[in-house]
Coordinates of C-alpha atoms and ligand atoms in Angstrom, one line a residue:
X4 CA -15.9 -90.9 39.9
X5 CA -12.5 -89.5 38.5
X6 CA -12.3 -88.2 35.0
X7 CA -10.4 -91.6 34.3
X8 CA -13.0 -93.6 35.6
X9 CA -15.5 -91.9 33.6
X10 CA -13.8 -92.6 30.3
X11 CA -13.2 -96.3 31.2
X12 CA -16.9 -96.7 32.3
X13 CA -18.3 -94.6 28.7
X14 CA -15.9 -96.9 26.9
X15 CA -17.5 -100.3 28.3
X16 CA -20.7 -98.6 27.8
X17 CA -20.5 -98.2 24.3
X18 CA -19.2 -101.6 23.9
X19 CA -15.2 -101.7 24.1
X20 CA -13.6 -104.7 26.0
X21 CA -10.5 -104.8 25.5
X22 CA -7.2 -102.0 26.1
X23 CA -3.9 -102.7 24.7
X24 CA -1.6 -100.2 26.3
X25 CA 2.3 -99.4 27.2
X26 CA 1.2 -96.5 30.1
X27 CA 3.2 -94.1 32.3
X28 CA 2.9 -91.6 34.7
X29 CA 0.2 -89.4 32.9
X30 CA -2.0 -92.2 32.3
X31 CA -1.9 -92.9 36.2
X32 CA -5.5 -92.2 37.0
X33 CA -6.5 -94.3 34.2
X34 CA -4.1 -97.1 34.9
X35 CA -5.8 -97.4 38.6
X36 CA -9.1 -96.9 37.1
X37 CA -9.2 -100.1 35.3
X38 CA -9.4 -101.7 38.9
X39 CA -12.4 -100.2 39.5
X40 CA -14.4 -100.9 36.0
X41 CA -15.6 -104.2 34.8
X42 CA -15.8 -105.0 31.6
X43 CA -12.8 -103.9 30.3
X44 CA -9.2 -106.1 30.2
X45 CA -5.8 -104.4 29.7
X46 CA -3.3 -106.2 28.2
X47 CA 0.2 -104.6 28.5
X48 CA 2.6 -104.7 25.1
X49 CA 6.2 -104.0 25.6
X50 CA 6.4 -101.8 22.8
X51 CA 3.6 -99.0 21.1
X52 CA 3.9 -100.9 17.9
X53 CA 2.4 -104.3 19.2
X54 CA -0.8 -102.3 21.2
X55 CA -1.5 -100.6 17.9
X56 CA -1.0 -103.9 16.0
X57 CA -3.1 -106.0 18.1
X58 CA -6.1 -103.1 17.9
X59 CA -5.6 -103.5 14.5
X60 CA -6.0 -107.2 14.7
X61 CA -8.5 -107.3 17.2
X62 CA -11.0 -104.6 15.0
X63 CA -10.5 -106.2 12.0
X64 CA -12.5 -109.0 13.5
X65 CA -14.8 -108.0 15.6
X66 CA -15.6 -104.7 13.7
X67 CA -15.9 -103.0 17.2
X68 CA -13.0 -100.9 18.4
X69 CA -10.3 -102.1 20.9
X70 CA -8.6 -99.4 22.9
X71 CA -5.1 -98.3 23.2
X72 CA -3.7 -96.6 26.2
X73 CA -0.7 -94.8 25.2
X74 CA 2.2 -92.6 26.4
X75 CA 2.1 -89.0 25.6
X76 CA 3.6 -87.9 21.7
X77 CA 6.9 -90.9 22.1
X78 CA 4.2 -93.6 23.2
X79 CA 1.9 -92.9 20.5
X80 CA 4.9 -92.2 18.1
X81 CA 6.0 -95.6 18.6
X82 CA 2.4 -97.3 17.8
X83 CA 2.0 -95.0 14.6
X84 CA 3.2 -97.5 11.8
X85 CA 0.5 -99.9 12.8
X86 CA -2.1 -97.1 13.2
X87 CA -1.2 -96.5 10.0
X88 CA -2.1 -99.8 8.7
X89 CA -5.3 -99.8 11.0
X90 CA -6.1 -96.5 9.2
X91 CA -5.5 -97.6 5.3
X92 CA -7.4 -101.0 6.4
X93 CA -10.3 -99.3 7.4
X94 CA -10.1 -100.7 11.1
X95 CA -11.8 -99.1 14.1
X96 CA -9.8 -98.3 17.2
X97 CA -10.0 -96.0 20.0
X98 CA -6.9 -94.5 21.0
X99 CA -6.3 -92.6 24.5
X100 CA -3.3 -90.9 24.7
X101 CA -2.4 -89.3 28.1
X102 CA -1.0 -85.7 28.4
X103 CA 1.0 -83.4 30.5
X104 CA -1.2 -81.9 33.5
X105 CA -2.8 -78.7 31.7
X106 CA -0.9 -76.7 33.7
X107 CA 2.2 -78.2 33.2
X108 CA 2.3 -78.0 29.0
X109 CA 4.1 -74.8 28.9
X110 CA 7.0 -75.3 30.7
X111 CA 8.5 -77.6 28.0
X112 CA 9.3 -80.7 30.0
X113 CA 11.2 -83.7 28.9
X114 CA 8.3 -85.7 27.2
X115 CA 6.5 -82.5 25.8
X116 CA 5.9 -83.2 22.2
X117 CA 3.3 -82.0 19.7
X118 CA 0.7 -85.1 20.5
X119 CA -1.8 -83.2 18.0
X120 CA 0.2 -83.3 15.1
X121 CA 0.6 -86.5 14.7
X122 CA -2.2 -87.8 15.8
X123 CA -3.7 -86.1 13.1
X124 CA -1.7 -88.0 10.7
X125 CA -3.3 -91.7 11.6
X126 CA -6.6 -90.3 12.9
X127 CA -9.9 -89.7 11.2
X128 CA -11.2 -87.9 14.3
X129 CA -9.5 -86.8 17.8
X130 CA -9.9 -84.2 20.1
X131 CA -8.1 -82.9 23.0
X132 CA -10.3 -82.8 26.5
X133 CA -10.3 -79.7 27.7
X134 CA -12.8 -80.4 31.2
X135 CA -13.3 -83.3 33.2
X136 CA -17.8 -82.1 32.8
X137 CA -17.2 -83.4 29.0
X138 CA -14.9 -86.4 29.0
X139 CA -17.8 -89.0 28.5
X140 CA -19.0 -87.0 25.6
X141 CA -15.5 -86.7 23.9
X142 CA -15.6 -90.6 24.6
X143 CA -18.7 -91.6 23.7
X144 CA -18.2 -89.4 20.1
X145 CA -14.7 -91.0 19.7
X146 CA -16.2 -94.7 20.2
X147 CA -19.0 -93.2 17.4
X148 CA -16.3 -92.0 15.5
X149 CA -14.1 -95.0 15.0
X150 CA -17.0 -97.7 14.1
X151 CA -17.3 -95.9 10.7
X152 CA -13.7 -97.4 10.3
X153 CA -11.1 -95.5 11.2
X154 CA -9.0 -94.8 14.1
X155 CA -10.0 -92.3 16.5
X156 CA -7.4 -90.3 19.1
X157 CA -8.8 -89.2 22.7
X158 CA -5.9 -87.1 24.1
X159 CA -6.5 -86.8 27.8
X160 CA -4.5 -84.4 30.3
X161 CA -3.6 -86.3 33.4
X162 CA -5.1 -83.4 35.2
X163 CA -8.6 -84.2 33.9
X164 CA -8.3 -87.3 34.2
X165 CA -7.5 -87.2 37.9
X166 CA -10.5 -84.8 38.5
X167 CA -13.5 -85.4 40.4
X168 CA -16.4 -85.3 38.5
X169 CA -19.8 -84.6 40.0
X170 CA -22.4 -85.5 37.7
X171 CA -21.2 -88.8 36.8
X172 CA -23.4 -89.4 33.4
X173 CA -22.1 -91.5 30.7
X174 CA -23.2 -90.6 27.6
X175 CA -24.1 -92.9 24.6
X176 CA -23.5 -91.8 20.9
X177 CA -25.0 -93.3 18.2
X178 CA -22.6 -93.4 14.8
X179 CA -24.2 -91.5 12.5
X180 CA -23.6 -93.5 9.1
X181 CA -24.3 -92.2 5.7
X182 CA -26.8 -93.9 3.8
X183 CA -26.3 -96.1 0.9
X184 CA -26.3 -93.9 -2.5
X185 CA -29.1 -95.7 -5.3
X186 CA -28.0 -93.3 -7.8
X187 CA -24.3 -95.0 -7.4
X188 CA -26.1 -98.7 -7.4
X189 CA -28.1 -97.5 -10.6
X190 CA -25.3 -96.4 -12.1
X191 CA -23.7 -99.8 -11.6
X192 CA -26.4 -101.8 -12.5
X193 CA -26.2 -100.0 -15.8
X194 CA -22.6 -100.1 -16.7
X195 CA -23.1 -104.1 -15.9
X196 CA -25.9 -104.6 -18.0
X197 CA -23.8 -103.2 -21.1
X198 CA -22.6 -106.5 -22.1
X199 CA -18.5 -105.2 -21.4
X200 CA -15.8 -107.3 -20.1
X201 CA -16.2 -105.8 -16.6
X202 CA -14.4 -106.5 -13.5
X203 CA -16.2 -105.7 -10.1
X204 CA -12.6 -104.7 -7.8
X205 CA -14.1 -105.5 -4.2
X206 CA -12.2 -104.4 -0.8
X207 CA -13.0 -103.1 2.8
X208 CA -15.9 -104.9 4.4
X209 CA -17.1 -106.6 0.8
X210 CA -14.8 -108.7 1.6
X211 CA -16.9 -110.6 3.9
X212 CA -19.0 -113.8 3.1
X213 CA -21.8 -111.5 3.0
X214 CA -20.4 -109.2 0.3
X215 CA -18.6 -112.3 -1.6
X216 CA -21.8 -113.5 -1.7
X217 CA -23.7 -111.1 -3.2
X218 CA -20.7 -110.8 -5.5
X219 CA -21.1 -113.7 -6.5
X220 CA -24.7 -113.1 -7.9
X221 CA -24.0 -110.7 -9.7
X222 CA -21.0 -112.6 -11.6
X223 CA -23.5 -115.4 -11.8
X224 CA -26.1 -112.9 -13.8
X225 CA -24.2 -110.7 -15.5
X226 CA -20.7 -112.8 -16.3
X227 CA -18.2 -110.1 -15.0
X228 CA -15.2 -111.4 -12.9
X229 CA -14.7 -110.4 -9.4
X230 CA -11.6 -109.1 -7.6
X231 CA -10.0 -107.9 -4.9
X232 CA -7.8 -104.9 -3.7
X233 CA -4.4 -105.8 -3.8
X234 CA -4.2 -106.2 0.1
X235 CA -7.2 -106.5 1.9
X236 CA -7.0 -105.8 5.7
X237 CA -9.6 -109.1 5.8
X238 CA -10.7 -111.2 3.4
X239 CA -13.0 -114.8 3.9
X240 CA -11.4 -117.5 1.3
X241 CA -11.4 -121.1 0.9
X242 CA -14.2 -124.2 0.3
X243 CA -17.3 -122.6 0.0
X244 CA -16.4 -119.1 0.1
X245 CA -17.0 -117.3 -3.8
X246 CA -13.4 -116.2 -4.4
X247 CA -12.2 -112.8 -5.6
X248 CA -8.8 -113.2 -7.4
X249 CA -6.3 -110.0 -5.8
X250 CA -4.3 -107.9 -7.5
X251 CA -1.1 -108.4 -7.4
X252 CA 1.7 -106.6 -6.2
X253 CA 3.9 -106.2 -9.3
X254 CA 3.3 -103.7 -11.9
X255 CA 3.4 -105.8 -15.0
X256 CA 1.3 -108.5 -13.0
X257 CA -1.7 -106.0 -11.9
X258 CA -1.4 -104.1 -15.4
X259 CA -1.7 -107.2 -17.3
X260 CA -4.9 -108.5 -15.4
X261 CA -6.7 -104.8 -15.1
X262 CA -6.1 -103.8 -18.7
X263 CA -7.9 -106.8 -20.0
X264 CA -11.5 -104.9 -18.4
X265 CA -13.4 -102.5 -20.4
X266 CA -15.7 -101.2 -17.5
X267 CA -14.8 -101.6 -13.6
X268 CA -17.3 -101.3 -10.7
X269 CA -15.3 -100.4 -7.5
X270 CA -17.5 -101.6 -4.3
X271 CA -15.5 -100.6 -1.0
X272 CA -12.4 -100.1 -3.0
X273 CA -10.4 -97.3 -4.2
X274 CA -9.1 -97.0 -8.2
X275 CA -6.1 -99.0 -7.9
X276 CA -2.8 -97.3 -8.1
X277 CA 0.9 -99.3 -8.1
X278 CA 2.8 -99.9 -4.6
X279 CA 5.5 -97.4 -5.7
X280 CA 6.4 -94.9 -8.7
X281 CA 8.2 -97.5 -11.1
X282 CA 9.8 -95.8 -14.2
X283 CA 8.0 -96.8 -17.0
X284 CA 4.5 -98.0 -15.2
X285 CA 1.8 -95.5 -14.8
X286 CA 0.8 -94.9 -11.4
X287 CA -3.2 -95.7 -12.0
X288 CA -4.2 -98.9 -13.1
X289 CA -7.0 -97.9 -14.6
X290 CA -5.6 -95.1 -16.4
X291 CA -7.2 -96.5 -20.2
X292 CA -10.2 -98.2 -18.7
X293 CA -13.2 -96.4 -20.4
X294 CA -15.5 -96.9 -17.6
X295 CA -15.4 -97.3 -14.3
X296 CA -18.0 -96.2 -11.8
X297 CA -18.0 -96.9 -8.1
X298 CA -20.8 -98.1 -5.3
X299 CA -20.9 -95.3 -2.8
X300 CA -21.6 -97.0 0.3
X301 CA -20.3 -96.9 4.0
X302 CA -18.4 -99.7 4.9
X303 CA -20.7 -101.3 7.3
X304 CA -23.3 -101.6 4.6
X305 CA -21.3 -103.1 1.2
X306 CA -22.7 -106.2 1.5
X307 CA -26.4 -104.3 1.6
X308 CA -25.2 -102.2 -1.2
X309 CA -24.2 -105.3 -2.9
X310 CA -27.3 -107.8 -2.8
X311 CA -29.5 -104.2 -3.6
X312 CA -27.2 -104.5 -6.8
X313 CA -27.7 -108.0 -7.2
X314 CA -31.6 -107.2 -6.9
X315 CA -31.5 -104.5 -9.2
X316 CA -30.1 -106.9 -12.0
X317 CA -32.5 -109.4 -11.2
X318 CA -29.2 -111.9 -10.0
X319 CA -30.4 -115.0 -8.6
X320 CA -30.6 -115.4 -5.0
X321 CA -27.3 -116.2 -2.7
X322 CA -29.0 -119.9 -1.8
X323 CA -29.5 -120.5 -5.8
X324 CA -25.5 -119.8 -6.2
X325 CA -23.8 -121.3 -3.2
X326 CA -22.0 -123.7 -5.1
X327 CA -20.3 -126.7 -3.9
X328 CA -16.7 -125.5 -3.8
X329 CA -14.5 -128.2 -3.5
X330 CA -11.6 -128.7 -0.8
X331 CA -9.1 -128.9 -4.0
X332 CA -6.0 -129.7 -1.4
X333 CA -7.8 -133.1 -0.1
X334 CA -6.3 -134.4 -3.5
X335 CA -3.0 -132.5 -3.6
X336 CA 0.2 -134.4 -1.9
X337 CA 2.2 -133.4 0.9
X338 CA 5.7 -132.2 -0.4
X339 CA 8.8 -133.7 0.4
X340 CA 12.4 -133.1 1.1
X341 CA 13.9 -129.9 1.6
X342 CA 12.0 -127.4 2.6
X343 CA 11.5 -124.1 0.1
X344 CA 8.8 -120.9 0.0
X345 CA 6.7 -123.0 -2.6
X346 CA 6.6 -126.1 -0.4
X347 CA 5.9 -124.3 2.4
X348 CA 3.0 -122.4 1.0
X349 CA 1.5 -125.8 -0.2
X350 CA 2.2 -127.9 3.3
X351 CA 0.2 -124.6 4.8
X352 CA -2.5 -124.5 2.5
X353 CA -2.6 -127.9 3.2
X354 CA -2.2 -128.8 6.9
X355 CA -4.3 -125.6 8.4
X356 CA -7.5 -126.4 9.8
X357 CA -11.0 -125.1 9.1
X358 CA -11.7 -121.7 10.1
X359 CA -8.2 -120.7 10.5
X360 CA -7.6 -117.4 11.0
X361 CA -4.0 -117.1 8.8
X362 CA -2.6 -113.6 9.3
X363 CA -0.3 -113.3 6.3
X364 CA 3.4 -111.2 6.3
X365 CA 5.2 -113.9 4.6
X366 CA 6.0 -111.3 2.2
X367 CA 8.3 -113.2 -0.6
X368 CA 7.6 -116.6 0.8
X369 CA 3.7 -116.4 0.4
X370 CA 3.6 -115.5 -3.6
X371 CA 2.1 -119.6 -3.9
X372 CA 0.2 -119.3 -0.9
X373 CA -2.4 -116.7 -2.6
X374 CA -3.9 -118.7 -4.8
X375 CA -2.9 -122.0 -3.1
X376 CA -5.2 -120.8 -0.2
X377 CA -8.2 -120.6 -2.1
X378 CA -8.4 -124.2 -2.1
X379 CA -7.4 -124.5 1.2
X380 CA -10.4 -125.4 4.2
X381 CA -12.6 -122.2 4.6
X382 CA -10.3 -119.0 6.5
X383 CA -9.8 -115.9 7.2
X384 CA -6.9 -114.0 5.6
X385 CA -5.7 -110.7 6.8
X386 CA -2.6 -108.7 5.4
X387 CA -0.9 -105.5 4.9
X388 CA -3.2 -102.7 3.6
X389 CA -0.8 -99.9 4.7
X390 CA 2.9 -101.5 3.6
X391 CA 4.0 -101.1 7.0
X392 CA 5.7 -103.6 8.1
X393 CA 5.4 -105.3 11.3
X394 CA 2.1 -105.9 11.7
X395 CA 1.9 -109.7 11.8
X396 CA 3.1 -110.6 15.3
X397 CA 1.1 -107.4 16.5
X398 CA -2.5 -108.0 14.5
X399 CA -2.5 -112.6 15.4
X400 CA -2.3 -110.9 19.2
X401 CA -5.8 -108.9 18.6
X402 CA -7.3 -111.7 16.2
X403 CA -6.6 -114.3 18.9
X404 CA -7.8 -112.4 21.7
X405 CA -11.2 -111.4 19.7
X406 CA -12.2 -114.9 18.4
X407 CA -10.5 -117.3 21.2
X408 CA -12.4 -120.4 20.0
X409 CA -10.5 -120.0 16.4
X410 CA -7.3 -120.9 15.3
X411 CA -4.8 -118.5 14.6
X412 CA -1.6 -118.9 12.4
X413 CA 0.7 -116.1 11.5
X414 CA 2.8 -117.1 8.4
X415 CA 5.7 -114.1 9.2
X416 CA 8.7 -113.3 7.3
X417 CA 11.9 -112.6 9.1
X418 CA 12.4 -109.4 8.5
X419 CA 9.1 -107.9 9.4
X420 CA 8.7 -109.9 12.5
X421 CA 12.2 -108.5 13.8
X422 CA 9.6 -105.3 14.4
X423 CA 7.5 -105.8 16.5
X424 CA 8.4 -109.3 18.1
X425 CA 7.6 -108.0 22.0
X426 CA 3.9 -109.5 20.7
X427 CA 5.4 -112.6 21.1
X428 CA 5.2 -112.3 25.0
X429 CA 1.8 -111.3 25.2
X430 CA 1.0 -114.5 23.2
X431 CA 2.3 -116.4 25.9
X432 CA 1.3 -114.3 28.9
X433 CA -2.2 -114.5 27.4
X434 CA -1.8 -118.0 26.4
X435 CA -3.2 -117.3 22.9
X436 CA -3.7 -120.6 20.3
X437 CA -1.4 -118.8 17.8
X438 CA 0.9 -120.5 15.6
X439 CA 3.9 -118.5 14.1
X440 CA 5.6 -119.7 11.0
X441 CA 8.8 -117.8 10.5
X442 CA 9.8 -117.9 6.8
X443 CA 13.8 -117.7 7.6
X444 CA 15.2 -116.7 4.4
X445 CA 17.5 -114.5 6.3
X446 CA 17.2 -111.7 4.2
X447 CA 15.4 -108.4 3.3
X448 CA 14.6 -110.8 0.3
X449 CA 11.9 -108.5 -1.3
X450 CA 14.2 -105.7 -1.9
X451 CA 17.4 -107.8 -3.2
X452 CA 14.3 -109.2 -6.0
X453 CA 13.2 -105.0 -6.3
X454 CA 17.0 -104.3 -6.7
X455 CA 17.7 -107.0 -9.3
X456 CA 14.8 -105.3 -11.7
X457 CA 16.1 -101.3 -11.1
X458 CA 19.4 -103.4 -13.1
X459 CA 21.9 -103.9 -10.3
X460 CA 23.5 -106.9 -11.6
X461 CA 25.9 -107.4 -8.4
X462 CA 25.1 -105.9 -5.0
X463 CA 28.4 -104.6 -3.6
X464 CA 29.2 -105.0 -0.1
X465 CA 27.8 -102.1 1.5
X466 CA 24.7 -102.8 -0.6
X467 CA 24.5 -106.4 0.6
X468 CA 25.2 -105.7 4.4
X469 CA 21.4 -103.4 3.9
X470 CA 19.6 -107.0 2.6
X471 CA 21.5 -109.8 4.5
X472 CA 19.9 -110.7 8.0
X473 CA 23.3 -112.3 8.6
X474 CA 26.2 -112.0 11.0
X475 CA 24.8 -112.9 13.2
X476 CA 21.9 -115.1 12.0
X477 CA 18.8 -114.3 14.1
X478 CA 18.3 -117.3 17.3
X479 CA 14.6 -117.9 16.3
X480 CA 14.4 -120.4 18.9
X481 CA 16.0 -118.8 21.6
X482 CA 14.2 -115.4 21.6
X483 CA 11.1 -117.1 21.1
X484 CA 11.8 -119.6 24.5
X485 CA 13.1 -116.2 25.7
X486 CA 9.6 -114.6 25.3
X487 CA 7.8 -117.3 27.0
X488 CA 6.9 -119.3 23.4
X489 CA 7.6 -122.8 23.1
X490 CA 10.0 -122.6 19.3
X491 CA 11.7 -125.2 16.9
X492 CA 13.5 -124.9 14.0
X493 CA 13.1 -127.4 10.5
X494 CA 14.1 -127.5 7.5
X495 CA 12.3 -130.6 6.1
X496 CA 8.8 -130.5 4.5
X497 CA 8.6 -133.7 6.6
X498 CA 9.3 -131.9 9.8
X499 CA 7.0 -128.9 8.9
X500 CA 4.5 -130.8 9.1
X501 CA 5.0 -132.5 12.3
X502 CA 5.6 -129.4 14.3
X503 CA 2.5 -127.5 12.3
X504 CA 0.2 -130.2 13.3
X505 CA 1.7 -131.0 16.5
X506 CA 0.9 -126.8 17.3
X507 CA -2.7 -126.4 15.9
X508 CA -3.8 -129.3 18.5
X509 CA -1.7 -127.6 21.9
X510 CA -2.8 -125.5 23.7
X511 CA -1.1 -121.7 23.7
X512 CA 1.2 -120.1 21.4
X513 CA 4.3 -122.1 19.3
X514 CA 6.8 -121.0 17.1
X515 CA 8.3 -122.7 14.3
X516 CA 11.3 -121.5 12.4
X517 CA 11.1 -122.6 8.6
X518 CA 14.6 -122.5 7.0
X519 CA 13.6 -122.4 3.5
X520 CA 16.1 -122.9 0.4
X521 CA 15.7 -120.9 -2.5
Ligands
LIG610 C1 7.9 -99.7 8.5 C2 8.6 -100.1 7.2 N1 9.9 -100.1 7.1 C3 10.6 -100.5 6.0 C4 9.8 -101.0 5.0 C5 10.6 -101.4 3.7 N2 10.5 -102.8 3.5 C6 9.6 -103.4 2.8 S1 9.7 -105.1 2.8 C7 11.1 -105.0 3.7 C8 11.9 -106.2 4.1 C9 11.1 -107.4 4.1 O1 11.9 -108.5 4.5 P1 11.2 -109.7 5.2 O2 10.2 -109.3 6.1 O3 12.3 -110.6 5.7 O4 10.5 -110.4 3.9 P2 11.1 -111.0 2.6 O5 11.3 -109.9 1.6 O6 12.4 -111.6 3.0 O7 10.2 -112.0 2.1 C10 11.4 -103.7 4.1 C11 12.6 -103.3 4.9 C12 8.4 -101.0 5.1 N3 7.6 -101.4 4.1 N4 7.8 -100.6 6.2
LIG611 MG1 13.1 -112.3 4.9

């Protein structure tokens, strides 16, 4: 076996399946390699951005990594806004990035770029190989690596990777987790037994119908409310599912539900700062909150770290406190008419089926759908962790490709879709069951609402022409039939829902351009 080989065959050893990748000439050897190992399936993006997305998405449900098989410094350059979300969300991913032949770095050829430096700035562990006797072990460790949930970077000279290798061993590494912190649970356990309005602020993997549950137990014992990190690369909602209420976006919104808790327990989330620096709005959110005390537990074991807290207060079990949550929307009606953000929120929350996987950039159009969607059937919600944009398209390629028996329905704003849209194609080469919603306000609509409140009354021209997605107005239908994905266009709540339904029963991918009023 070849170097390549070798990584490929400690990679599908360890438990990867899947490679998203956008190769070239110094991934060669691994390229051909893939011919020669089972178990793993490439899947080719047109652009960095959607490989890195769809890890993203494809770790986020599997909690395994996927691997991405990039293009020296520009390939992985290109992917590093999504790694960047994959990174903030806590996702796993491998990434193998090739490299000029070692003896062909110092001549300073076209594509010679400082691969190291920003690798470091997505990755929570990468090395460079440096011998084709150690590539299983770098790859073994960097598959370790990433399932405590972050990204790791394997960079791979195409030299090594064409080498022969004579002992052929693939290594095995175990990831070496830290274990869960009592004193921290203690410590909880006290601060919720002081009789305080307290606020347990979940995120991460406590997120999970494990961790909501336990969550639950403890609100049922001890009466404090439970949230959730503004945006949570995953979250469980919906009938039956305890429901932690998120923190919004907006300063004023997120200071006037966190100041209202005298104690806070943080369980797999961080002390929650605002989005940006906004004059006259601290940057912590818990900047007068007397007490706040976190769980410190490893991602993988929240939930434990959760029902050990529920223990520790006595909480009832999770089978005395699964409530029957009802499906609110069976009693809401259908809007009607012309079709706006609100009413396509509702018809959403409304029409997707159970065990939907919704994979949320709808940006301005969604503000309904958050708390409309707790009432909706029983899903899974992912969204932005990092404020990248472009992840949607991207991360509903990885979701469908790691649960294929589960619906999958991207509710994308314009804007942020005009990123990364390539992902469209691999929906339909792979012939994915995902269903996009483009919310077609035809504008950067976010930052016109962000300038209104900085006191910029009226927007001059140049200003407008940086909001507008006008002249021309994007052909939603037409680049979507262009990338292989059957697309329409409404503008009625009544035709919304035709199309919507008339998608989640066919097979493959659809497309359906909403063209909202105000
Ligand atoms: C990579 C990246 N580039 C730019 C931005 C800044 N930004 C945030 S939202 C946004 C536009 C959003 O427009 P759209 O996706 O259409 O959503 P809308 O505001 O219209 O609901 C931009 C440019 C960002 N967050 N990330
Ligand atoms: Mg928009």
């Amino acid at each position: 076996m070849n170097g390549a080989e070798i990584i490929l065959k400690t990679a599908v050893t360890a438990g990867i399946e899947v490679c998203f990748t956008n190769p070239g000439t110094t991934e060669m050897p691994l390229m051909c390699a893939f011919d020669s190992t089972p178990g793993i399936t490439p899947y080719l993006g047109l652009f960095e951005g959607c490989c890195t997305g769809a890890a993203d998405g494809y770790g986020r449900m599997t909690d395994k990594p996927a691997m991405t098989l990039l293009h020296l410094g520009p390939g992985l350059g290109n992917g590093i806004a999504n790694l960047h979300n994959a990174r903030r969300g806590g996702t796993p991913v491998v990434n193998v990035i090739g490299e000029h032949a070692t003896w062909h770095r110092t001549v300073n050829a076209p594509l010679t770029m400082d691969i190291e430096s920003l690798a470091q700035s997505v990755s929570g562990w990468q090395r460079t190989c440096t011998s084709v006797a150690t590539v299983s072990r770098d790859t073994a460790e960097a598959v370790a690596a990433s399932l405590k949930g972050q990204v790791a970077t394997l960079i791979v000279p195409s030299d090594i990777q064409a080498a022969e290798c004579t002992s052929g061993e693939i290594c095995r590494v175990e990831p070496d987790l830290p274990a869960i912190d009592d004193a921290s649970i203690r410590q909880a356990a006290d601060l919720l037994r002081m009789g305080l309005k307290t606020a347990v602020i979940l995120g991460g993997r406590a997120l999970r119908k494990e961790g909501l549950a336990a969550a639950e137990r403890i609100r049922v014992k001890t009466g404090c409310d439970i949230l959730s990190e503004r945006a949570p690369a995953r979250i469980e909602r919906g009938a039956g599912t305890p429901s932690a209420e998120v923190i919004p976006y907006f300063p004023w919104q997120a200071l006037d539900m966190l100041s209202a808790y005298q104690a806070v327990v943080l369980a797999g989330a961080d002390e929650p700062v605002t989005f940006f620096g906004w004059p006259g709005y601290p940057s912590r959110l818990l900047e007068k909150t007397e007490h706040i005390c976190r769980i410190e537990a490893d991602g993988n074991r929240l939930s434990r770290a959760l029902n050990h807290l529920g223990d520790m207060l006595e909480a009832p079990l999770k089978s005395a406190v699964a409530a029957a949550y009802n499906k609110k929307f069976e009693k809401w009606s259908l809007p009607e008419g012309r079709l706006t953000s609100d009413k396509a929120c509702r018809i959403l929350a409304m029409v997707q089926p159970e065990d939907a996987i919704v994979v949320n950039e709808s940006i301005t159009t969604g503000g309904a759908y958050q708390s409309l969607g707790k009432d909706a059937h029983a899903h899974t919600m992912l969204t932005l962790p990092g404020g990248s944009i472009g992840y949607g398209m991207p991360c509903a390629v990885g979701a469908a490709i790691a649960c294929p028996q589960r619906p999958v329905i991207n509710f994308q704003a314009d804007g942020s879709a005009m990123y990364t849209l390539q992902a469209l194609w691999m929906q339909a080469r792979a012939a994915l069951n995902v269903t996009t919603l483009i919310c077609s306000n035809r504008s950067y609509e976010i930052l016109n609402i962000e300038l209104k409140r900085a006191g910029v009354a009226t927007p001059g021209p140049q200003l407008q022409q940086m909001t507008a997605l006008r002249n021309p107005d994007i052909g939603w239908v037409n680049i979507s039939q262009g990338l292989g994905v059957p697309g329409v266009s409404v503008e009625s709540c009544e035709d919304m829902i035709t199309e919507l339904r008339k998608a989640l029963v066919g097979h493959g991918p659809h497309l359906i351009e909403l063209q909202l009023g105000v």
